[in-house]
Coordinates of C-alpha atoms in Angstrom, one line a residue:
M1 CA -32.7 39.7 36.6
S2 CA -30.3 37.8 34.4
I3 CA -26.7 37.7 35.0
S4 CA -24.3 37.6 32.1
P5 CA -21.2 35.3 32.3
P6 CA -17.7 37.1 32.7
K7 CA -16.3 38.4 29.5
W8 CA -13.4 36.1 29.0
S9 CA -12.3 35.0 25.6
S10 CA -11.4 31.9 23.8
P11 CA -9.3 31.2 20.9
D12 CA -12.2 30.7 18.5
Q13 CA -13.7 34.1 19.5
T14 CA -10.6 36.3 19.5
P15 CA -7.9 35.9 17.0
P16 CA -4.7 35.2 18.9
K17 CA -2.2 38.0 19.1
D18 CA 1.4 37.5 18.2
E19 CA 2.6 36.7 21.7
E20 CA 6.3 37.5 20.8
E21 CA 5.2 40.8 19.6
R22 CA 3.3 41.4 22.8
L23 CA 6.3 40.2 24.9
R24 CA 8.4 42.9 23.2
E25 CA 5.7 45.5 23.9
L26 CA 6.1 44.5 27.6
G27 CA 9.9 45.1 27.4
Y28 CA 11.4 41.6 26.9
Q29 CA 13.1 39.9 24.0
P30 CA 11.7 36.3 23.6
V31 CA 14.5 33.8 24.4
L32 CA 12.5 30.9 25.8
A33 CA 10.9 28.3 23.6
R34 CA 7.2 28.8 23.1
R35 CA 6.4 25.0 22.9
M36 CA 3.6 24.6 25.5
G37 CA -0.1 24.5 24.5
G38 CA -3.1 25.5 26.4
F39 CA -3.7 22.2 28.0
G40 CA 0.1 21.9 29.0
N41 CA -0.3 25.4 30.7
F42 CA -3.4 24.2 32.6
A43 CA -1.5 21.0 33.5
I44 CA 1.5 22.7 35.1
S45 CA -0.8 24.6 37.6
F46 CA -2.9 21.5 38.2
S47 CA 0.3 19.5 38.9
V48 CA 1.7 22.1 41.3
I49 CA -1.6 22.3 43.2
S50 CA -1.6 18.4 43.3
I51 CA -4.4 17.3 45.5
L52 CA -2.5 13.9 45.9
S53 CA 0.3 15.9 47.5
G54 CA -1.3 18.6 49.5
C55 CA -4.4 16.7 50.8
M56 CA -2.3 13.6 51.6
T57 CA 0.5 15.4 53.2
L58 CA -1.5 17.7 55.5
Y59 CA -4.3 15.1 56.2
G60 CA -2.8 14.3 59.6
F61 CA -2.8 17.9 60.4
G62 CA -6.6 18.1 59.5
L63 CA -7.3 15.2 61.8
N64 CA -6.2 17.4 64.8
T65 CA -7.4 20.8 63.8
G66 CA -11.2 20.3 63.4
G67 CA -11.2 16.9 62.1
P68 CA -13.6 15.6 59.4
A69 CA -16.2 18.5 59.5
V70 CA -13.5 21.2 59.0
M71 CA -11.7 19.2 56.4
L72 CA -14.6 18.8 54.2
W73 CA -16.6 22.0 54.7
G74 CA -13.4 23.9 54.8
W75 CA -12.2 22.6 51.5
A76 CA -15.6 23.5 50.0
G77 CA -15.4 27.1 51.3
V78 CA -11.8 27.8 50.9
G79 CA -12.0 26.4 47.3
L80 CA -14.7 29.0 46.5
F81 CA -12.6 32.0 47.7
V82 CA -9.5 30.6 46.0
L83 CA -11.5 30.5 42.7
C84 CA -12.1 34.1 43.2
V85 CA -8.4 34.8 43.7
G86 CA -7.6 32.7 40.8
M87 CA -10.0 34.6 38.4
A88 CA -8.8 38.0 39.5
L89 CA -5.3 36.9 39.1
A90 CA -6.0 35.4 35.6
E91 CA -7.4 38.8 34.5
V92 CA -4.1 40.5 35.4
T93 CA -2.1 37.6 33.9
S94 CA -4.0 38.1 30.5
A95 CA -2.8 41.7 30.4
Y96 CA 0.9 40.9 31.5
P97 CA 1.9 37.4 30.3
T98 CA 5.5 37.3 31.3
S99 CA 7.7 34.8 33.3
G100 CA 8.0 37.3 36.1
A101 CA 4.3 37.1 36.6
L102 CA 3.3 38.6 39.9
Y103 CA 6.1 40.9 40.5
Y104 CA 6.1 42.2 36.9
M105 CA 2.3 42.8 37.3
A106 CA 2.9 44.6 40.7
D107 CA 5.6 46.7 39.1
R108 CA 3.7 47.9 36.2
L109 CA 0.6 48.7 38.4
G110 CA 2.2 50.0 41.5
G111 CA 5.9 50.9 40.8
R112 CA 9.2 49.5 41.4
K113 CA 8.9 48.9 45.3
W114 CA 5.7 47.0 44.9
G115 CA 7.2 44.8 42.4
W116 CA 10.4 44.2 44.4
Y117 CA 8.6 43.0 47.5
T118 CA 6.0 41.1 45.5
G119 CA 8.9 39.3 43.7
W120 CA 10.8 38.4 47.0
L121 CA 7.5 37.0 48.5
N122 CA 6.7 35.0 45.4
L123 CA 10.3 33.8 45.0
L124 CA 10.6 32.5 48.6
G125 CA 7.2 30.9 48.4
L126 CA 8.1 29.1 45.2
L127 CA 11.4 27.8 46.6
G128 CA 9.8 26.8 49.8
A129 CA 7.1 24.9 47.8
I130 CA 9.8 22.8 46.1
A131 CA 11.3 22.0 49.5
G132 CA 7.9 21.2 51.1
I133 CA 6.6 19.1 48.1
D134 CA 9.8 17.1 47.6
Y135 CA 10.4 16.5 51.3
G136 CA 6.7 15.5 51.7
C137 CA 7.3 12.9 48.7
A138 CA 10.4 11.7 50.6
L139 CA 8.3 11.0 53.7
F140 CA 5.7 9.1 51.8
T141 CA 8.5 7.1 50.0
G142 CA 9.8 6.2 53.4
A143 CA 6.3 4.9 54.4
F144 CA 6.2 3.0 51.2
L145 CA 9.5 1.4 51.8
N146 CA 8.4 0.6 55.4
L147 CA 5.4 -1.3 54.1
Q148 CA 7.1 -3.1 51.1
W149 CA 10.4 -4.1 52.8
G150 CA 10.2 -3.1 56.5
F151 CA 12.5 -0.2 56.1
H152 CA 12.5 2.2 59.0
P153 CA 13.1 5.8 57.8
T154 CA 15.4 8.1 59.8
P155 CA 15.8 11.8 59.3
G156 CA 19.1 11.0 57.6
S157 CA 17.7 8.5 55.2
T158 CA 14.8 10.7 54.5
M159 CA 17.1 13.6 53.6
I160 CA 19.0 11.3 51.2
I161 CA 15.8 10.3 49.5
F162 CA 14.7 14.1 49.4
M163 CA 18.0 15.0 47.7
C164 CA 17.7 12.2 45.2
I165 CA 14.2 13.6 44.3
L166 CA 15.6 17.1 43.8
L167 CA 18.2 15.8 41.6
L168 CA 15.8 14.0 39.4
H169 CA 13.6 17.0 39.1
A170 CA 16.6 19.2 38.2
V171 CA 17.6 16.7 35.4
L172 CA 14.2 16.4 34.0
N173 CA 13.8 20.3 33.7
L174 CA 17.1 20.6 31.8
F175 CA 15.7 18.8 28.8
G176 CA 13.4 21.7 27.9
V177 CA 9.8 22.9 28.4
R178 CA 8.5 20.3 25.8
L179 CA 9.3 17.4 28.3
V180 CA 8.0 19.5 31.2
S181 CA 4.8 20.0 29.3
L182 CA 4.5 16.3 28.4
L183 CA 5.0 15.2 32.0
N184 CA 2.5 17.7 33.3
S185 CA -0.1 16.4 30.7
V186 CA 0.5 12.9 31.9
S187 CA 0.3 14.2 35.3
V188 CA -3.3 15.5 35.0
W189 CA -4.7 12.1 34.0
W190 CA -2.4 10.4 36.7
H191 CA -4.0 12.6 39.3
L192 CA -7.5 12.3 38.2
G193 CA -7.2 8.6 37.7
G194 CA -5.4 8.1 41.0
V195 CA -8.1 9.9 42.9
A196 CA -10.8 7.7 41.1
L197 CA -8.8 4.7 41.9
I198 CA -8.1 5.5 45.7
V199 CA -11.7 6.7 46.3
G200 CA -13.2 3.7 44.4
A201 CA -11.1 1.1 46.3
L202 CA -11.9 2.7 49.6
A203 CA -15.6 2.8 48.7
I204 CA -15.6 -0.9 47.6
V205 CA -13.1 -3.0 49.4
P206 CA -13.7 -2.3 53.2
S207 CA -16.8 -3.6 54.7
D208 CA -17.1 -0.8 57.3
H209 CA -17.5 2.8 56.6
Q210 CA -18.0 5.9 58.7
S211 CA -21.5 7.4 58.6
P212 CA -22.2 10.6 56.7
E213 CA -23.0 12.3 59.9
F214 CA -19.3 11.6 61.1
V215 CA -17.8 12.7 57.8
F216 CA -19.7 16.0 57.5
T217 CA -20.3 16.9 61.3
E218 CA -17.6 15.3 63.4
F219 CA -15.4 17.9 65.0
V220 CA -12.1 17.0 66.7
N221 CA -9.9 19.4 68.7
G222 CA -6.4 18.0 69.3
T223 CA -4.7 21.4 69.4
G224 CA -4.9 22.3 73.1
W225 CA -6.9 25.4 72.3
N226 CA -10.4 25.7 73.8
S227 CA -12.2 27.8 71.2
P228 CA -13.8 25.7 68.4
V229 CA -13.9 28.8 66.2
Y230 CA -10.2 29.3 66.5
V231 CA -9.4 25.6 65.8
A232 CA -11.7 25.6 62.7
A233 CA -10.0 28.7 61.5
I234 CA -6.4 27.3 61.7
G235 CA -7.8 24.0 60.3
L236 CA -8.3 25.9 56.9
L237 CA -4.6 25.6 56.3
L238 CA -5.0 22.2 54.9
A239 CA -7.1 23.4 52.0
Q240 CA -5.3 26.8 51.6
Y241 CA -1.8 25.1 51.5
T242 CA -3.1 22.6 48.8
F243 CA -4.7 25.5 46.7
S244 CA -1.4 27.2 46.0
G245 CA 1.0 27.3 43.1
Y246 CA -1.5 28.1 40.4
D247 CA 0.7 31.1 39.4
A248 CA 2.8 28.4 37.6
S249 CA 0.6 29.0 34.5
A250 CA 1.7 32.7 34.5
H251 CA 5.3 31.9 35.1
L252 CA 5.4 29.5 32.1
S253 CA 3.5 32.1 29.8
E254 CA 6.5 33.1 27.9
E255 CA 6.6 29.3 26.8
T256 CA 2.9 29.1 26.1
S257 CA 1.1 29.7 22.7
N258 CA -1.6 32.3 22.9
A259 CA -0.6 32.9 26.4
S260 CA -2.8 36.0 27.0
V261 CA -5.7 33.6 26.9
S262 CA -4.2 30.1 27.7
A263 CA -2.3 31.2 30.8
A264 CA -5.4 32.8 32.3
R265 CA -7.7 29.9 31.5
G266 CA -4.9 27.5 32.9
I267 CA -5.1 29.3 36.2
V268 CA -8.8 29.1 36.6
R269 CA -9.4 25.6 35.2
S270 CA -6.7 24.2 37.5
I271 CA -8.4 25.5 40.5
W272 CA -12.0 24.3 39.8
V273 CA -10.9 20.8 38.6
S274 CA -8.7 20.4 41.8
W275 CA -11.6 21.8 43.9
I276 CA -14.0 19.0 42.7
A277 CA -11.4 16.2 42.7
G278 CA -10.0 17.1 46.0
F279 CA -13.3 17.1 47.8
A280 CA -13.9 13.6 46.4
L281 CA -10.5 12.5 47.7
L282 CA -11.0 13.9 51.3
A283 CA -14.5 12.3 51.5
G284 CA -13.3 9.0 50.3
L285 CA -10.5 8.9 52.8
T286 CA -12.6 10.1 55.7
F287 CA -15.5 7.6 55.0
A288 CA -12.8 4.7 55.1
I289 CA -11.3 5.6 58.5
Q290 CA -11.4 2.4 60.6
D291 CA -9.7 3.6 63.7
Y292 CA -9.5 7.5 64.1
E293 CA -6.9 7.5 66.9
G294 CA -4.9 4.8 65.3
T295 CA -4.9 6.8 62.1
R296 CA -3.9 10.0 63.8
T297 CA -1.0 8.5 65.6
S298 CA 0.1 6.1 62.8
A299 CA 3.4 4.4 63.2
T300 CA 3.9 5.0 59.5
G301 CA 4.1 8.8 60.2
V302 CA 1.7 9.2 57.4
P303 CA -2.1 9.0 58.4
P304 CA -3.4 8.4 54.9
A305 CA -1.1 5.4 54.6
Q306 CA -2.7 4.0 57.6
I307 CA -6.1 4.5 56.2
L308 CA -5.1 2.6 53.1
L309 CA -3.5 -0.1 55.3
D310 CA -6.5 -0.6 57.6
A311 CA -9.0 -0.5 54.8
L312 CA -7.1 -2.5 52.0
G313 CA -4.4 -4.4 53.6
T314 CA -0.7 -4.1 53.0
G315 CA -0.9 -5.1 49.3
G316 CA -3.5 -2.6 48.4
A317 CA -2.0 0.0 50.5
T318 CA 1.5 -0.2 49.1
A319 CA 0.0 0.0 45.5
L320 CA -2.0 3.0 46.1
L321 CA 0.8 4.7 48.1
L322 CA 3.0 4.3 45.0
V323 CA 0.2 6.1 42.9
V324 CA 0.5 9.0 45.4
I325 CA 4.2 9.1 45.3
V326 CA 4.3 9.3 41.5
A327 CA 1.7 12.1 41.7
Q328 CA 3.9 13.9 44.1
L329 CA 6.9 13.4 41.8
F330 CA 4.9 15.1 39.1
C331 CA 4.0 17.9 41.4
G332 CA 7.5 18.7 42.5
N333 CA 8.8 18.6 38.9
A334 CA 6.2 21.2 37.9
E335 CA 7.1 23.4 40.9
V336 CA 10.8 23.3 39.8
A337 CA 9.8 24.5 36.4
A338 CA 7.8 27.4 37.8
A339 CA 10.4 28.5 40.4
S340 CA 13.2 28.3 37.9
R341 CA 11.3 30.6 35.5
M342 CA 10.7 33.1 38.4
V343 CA 14.6 33.0 39.3
F344 CA 15.2 33.7 35.5
A345 CA 12.8 36.5 35.3
F346 CA 13.9 38.2 38.5
S347 CA 17.5 37.9 37.5
R348 CA 16.6 39.4 34.1
D349 CA 15.6 42.4 35.9
N350 CA 18.8 42.3 38.1
A351 CA 17.0 41.7 41.3
L352 CA 19.0 38.8 42.6
P353 CA 22.8 38.4 43.8
G354 CA 24.6 37.0 40.8
S355 CA 21.9 37.9 38.4
A356 CA 24.2 37.7 35.4
L357 CA 24.6 34.0 36.0
W358 CA 21.0 33.0 36.8
R359 CA 19.4 34.7 33.7
K360 CA 21.6 32.7 31.3
V361 CA 19.6 30.5 28.9
S362 CA 20.8 27.3 27.2
S363 CA 20.9 27.7 23.3
R364 CA 20.3 24.0 22.9
S365 CA 17.1 23.5 25.1
Q366 CA 16.2 27.2 25.5
T367 CA 15.9 26.5 29.3
P368 CA 17.4 28.7 32.1
V369 CA 19.8 26.0 33.3
P370 CA 21.5 27.9 36.0
A371 CA 18.2 29.0 37.5
V372 CA 17.0 25.4 37.6
W373 CA 20.1 24.4 39.6
L374 CA 19.7 27.5 42.0
S375 CA 16.2 26.6 42.6
V376 CA 16.8 22.9 43.7
V377 CA 19.9 23.8 45.7
F378 CA 18.3 26.5 47.7
A379 CA 15.2 24.2 48.3
C380 CA 17.7 21.6 49.6
L381 CA 19.2 24.2 52.0
L382 CA 15.7 25.1 53.4
A383 CA 15.0 21.5 54.3
L384 CA 18.4 20.8 55.9
P385 CA 17.1 21.6 59.4
S386 CA 14.8 18.7 59.2
L387 CA 17.8 16.6 60.1
Y388 CA 17.8 18.0 63.5
S389 CA 14.2 19.2 64.2
T390 CA 10.8 17.5 63.7
T391 CA 9.2 20.9 63.4
A392 CA 11.4 22.0 60.6
Y393 CA 9.1 20.6 57.9
G394 CA 6.2 22.7 59.2
A395 CA 8.6 25.8 59.0
V396 CA 9.2 25.0 55.4
T397 CA 5.5 24.8 54.7
A398 CA 5.1 28.2 56.4
I399 CA 7.7 29.6 54.2
N400 CA 5.7 28.4 51.1
V401 CA 2.3 29.6 52.1
I402 CA 3.2 32.9 53.9
G403 CA 5.3 33.9 50.9
I404 CA 3.2 32.9 48.0
T405 CA -0.3 33.7 49.3
P406 CA 0.2 37.5 49.9
A407 CA 1.9 37.8 46.6
Y408 CA -1.3 36.7 44.8
A409 CA -3.3 39.6 46.3
I410 CA -0.8 42.5 45.7
P411 CA -1.3 42.7 41.8
I412 CA -5.0 42.2 42.3
Y413 CA -5.2 45.1 44.9
L414 CA -3.1 47.4 42.5
K415 CA -5.4 46.6 39.6
L416 CA -8.3 47.6 41.7
R417 CA -6.5 50.7 42.8
A418 CA -5.5 51.6 39.2
G419 CA -9.1 51.7 38.1
D420 CA -9.5 52.7 34.5
R421 CA -5.6 52.9 34.1
F422 CA -5.6 49.1 34.0
E423 CA -6.1 47.8 30.5
P424 CA -7.4 44.3 30.5
G425 CA -6.1 41.6 28.2
P426 CA -8.3 39.3 26.0
W427 CA -9.3 37.3 29.2
S428 CA -11.5 39.7 31.3
L429 CA -14.0 39.3 34.0
G430 CA -15.9 42.4 32.7
R431 CA -18.3 43.9 35.2
W432 CA -17.4 41.3 37.6
S433 CA -13.9 42.4 37.9
K434 CA -14.2 44.6 41.0
P435 CA -16.4 42.5 43.1
V436 CA -14.4 39.4 42.6
G437 CA -11.2 41.2 43.0
W438 CA -12.1 42.7 46.3
V439 CA -13.4 39.4 47.5
A440 CA -10.0 37.9 46.7
V441 CA -8.0 40.7 48.3
V442 CA -10.0 40.4 51.6
W443 CA -9.8 36.6 51.7
V444 CA -5.9 36.7 51.3
A445 CA -5.7 39.3 54.0
C446 CA -7.7 37.1 56.4
V447 CA -6.0 33.8 55.6
T448 CA -2.4 35.4 55.8
V449 CA -3.3 36.3 59.3
L450 CA -4.6 32.8 60.1
F451 CA -1.2 31.4 58.8
C452 CA 0.8 33.4 61.5
L453 CA -1.4 32.2 64.5
P454 CA 0.0 29.5 66.7
Q455 CA -1.6 26.1 66.0
S456 CA -0.9 24.2 69.1
N457 CA -1.2 25.1 72.8
P458 CA 1.1 25.4 74.8
V459 CA 3.3 27.2 72.4
T460 CA 7.0 25.9 72.6
V461 CA 9.9 25.8 70.5
D462 CA 8.6 22.4 69.0
T463 CA 5.0 23.5 68.6
M464 CA 5.6 27.2 67.5
N465 CA 4.2 28.4 64.1
Y466 CA 7.1 29.8 62.2
A467 CA 5.1 31.5 59.5
S468 CA 5.3 34.9 61.1
I469 CA 9.1 34.6 61.5
A470 CA 9.3 33.6 57.8
L471 CA 7.4 36.5 56.7
V472 CA 9.5 38.9 58.7
A473 CA 12.7 37.3 57.4
V474 CA 11.5 37.7 53.8
L475 CA 10.7 41.2 54.3
V476 CA 13.9 42.1 56.1
L477 CA 15.9 40.2 53.3
A478 CA 14.1 42.1 50.6
T479 CA 14.6 45.4 52.4
V480 CA 18.4 45.0 53.0
W481 CA 18.9 43.8 49.4
W482 CA 16.8 46.7 48.0
F483 CA 19.5 49.2 49.1
V484 CA 22.1 47.1 47.3
A485 CA 20.4 46.5 44.1
R486 CA 17.9 49.4 43.8
R487 CA 20.0 51.1 41.1
S488 CA 20.3 48.1 38.9
Y489 CA 16.8 46.5 39.5
G490 CA 13.9 47.6 37.0
T491 CA 11.6 46.1 34.5
P492 CA 12.2 47.6 31.0
S493 CA 9.6 50.0 29.5
A494 CA 10.0 48.7 26.0
Y495 CA 12.5 46.4 24.3
G496 CA 14.6 47.4 21.3
S497 CA 17.7 49.2 22.4
A498 CA 21.0 48.1 21.1
R499 CA 22.3 47.7 24.6
E500 CA 19.3 45.4 25.6
Q501 CA 19.9 43.4 22.4
A502 CA 23.5 42.9 23.2
E503 CA 22.6 41.7 26.9
I504 CA 20.1 39.3 25.6
A505 CA 22.7 37.7 23.1
E506 CA 25.3 37.5 26.0
N507 CA 22.9 35.5 28.2
I508 CA 22.2 32.7 25.6
V509 CA 24.8 30.1 26.0

């Protein structure tokens, strides 16, 4: 029996539709600059996924929760399921290529409340991602300064580094989407070249390597829980945390040429390229471990830095750590772009307090400037508790994953529920739409539960998993604000009224 491939389109197969006309059909007047090509759209999701950020930041977590076997096989398995999620989401993105992305899709397919709650989950997840990525970058920067100049990072100094990184990303995003697209394109080659350099150096330079049996079968339980199945399950967080943020391609669709195809392809391509490169990175790091316990309890506070230090010496470790830090800077910059577009789109539909300000667009750069500043300021506030608590960074990570992951499944589920009422865009899975969609929904439901489970035993204030609290907080906040803003919130059915034209003109400053 032959299996035909999914029925997605490419620009040479289907003449590109006028995306500005399509946006007006969806209810919005174009105000953002459509200056991003297909590669740039793929690059922003690839940069947000950032294997040199996610894999490296949570590698120490993986050493405790299952060890090498769970990290490697978990990455392979999670990547396959995430690819299903990405393909199903890409199909809906092709039909609704707007900056609102997930919440707009949910609103169209399920109604206002579906859109409302999806939007709040997505928004808090994106803002949590900025905080998590840039604070992780600050931690790696502290480790770099320690290796290079003997600098001993404190919570206060790490916070200052973090705030400087946020400021840098805000300024870069104010110059317009063309610079963002250029930086993301450079980011792709930096990430791939960085992985090749790190893996190559770790394969060639050290004289001793772990055996394949150790890398692919060694199970380590440092959690305090007795069940290996439970430990392996929560160990999947490393991969699932890294495989997030690919909705950035959808959020930048109003600034992408031929977005109905390019944004969908950008989502899928970013996942499978990251899947392959990330596996190589994790394998390269794990083969090069010289002292497992010393790596796990590294004085640098960053286990991958200890692997580089033990295997390559101070000079080599410092150079490669700088490669990782630059990749993380690319990642955070791309995340600010995606989050700010979500703030802009949600405000455009009057969902946020002060929406009239946050939806304003600069006439010079055609960038939602207030939305950029709101994104970085809120991310800074999310990370402030790290000054006082060592567990605060884990809480920020929880806000990211528990917000953004369920938001991926909602429009997919609503598309499945809609049946023939859903009209696919030019990028479609065809007959594979339903099976891939249901796999995606079930996977997200399972992994959302995993994210809420306690990761260490005994459970104390310092070891508690705050993901469940973050989820409840987001839903309570969304519910309370619903009763305030429900009369004004709503996605437009079609663009063109005189009142809508006047409102658009007022928001271009």
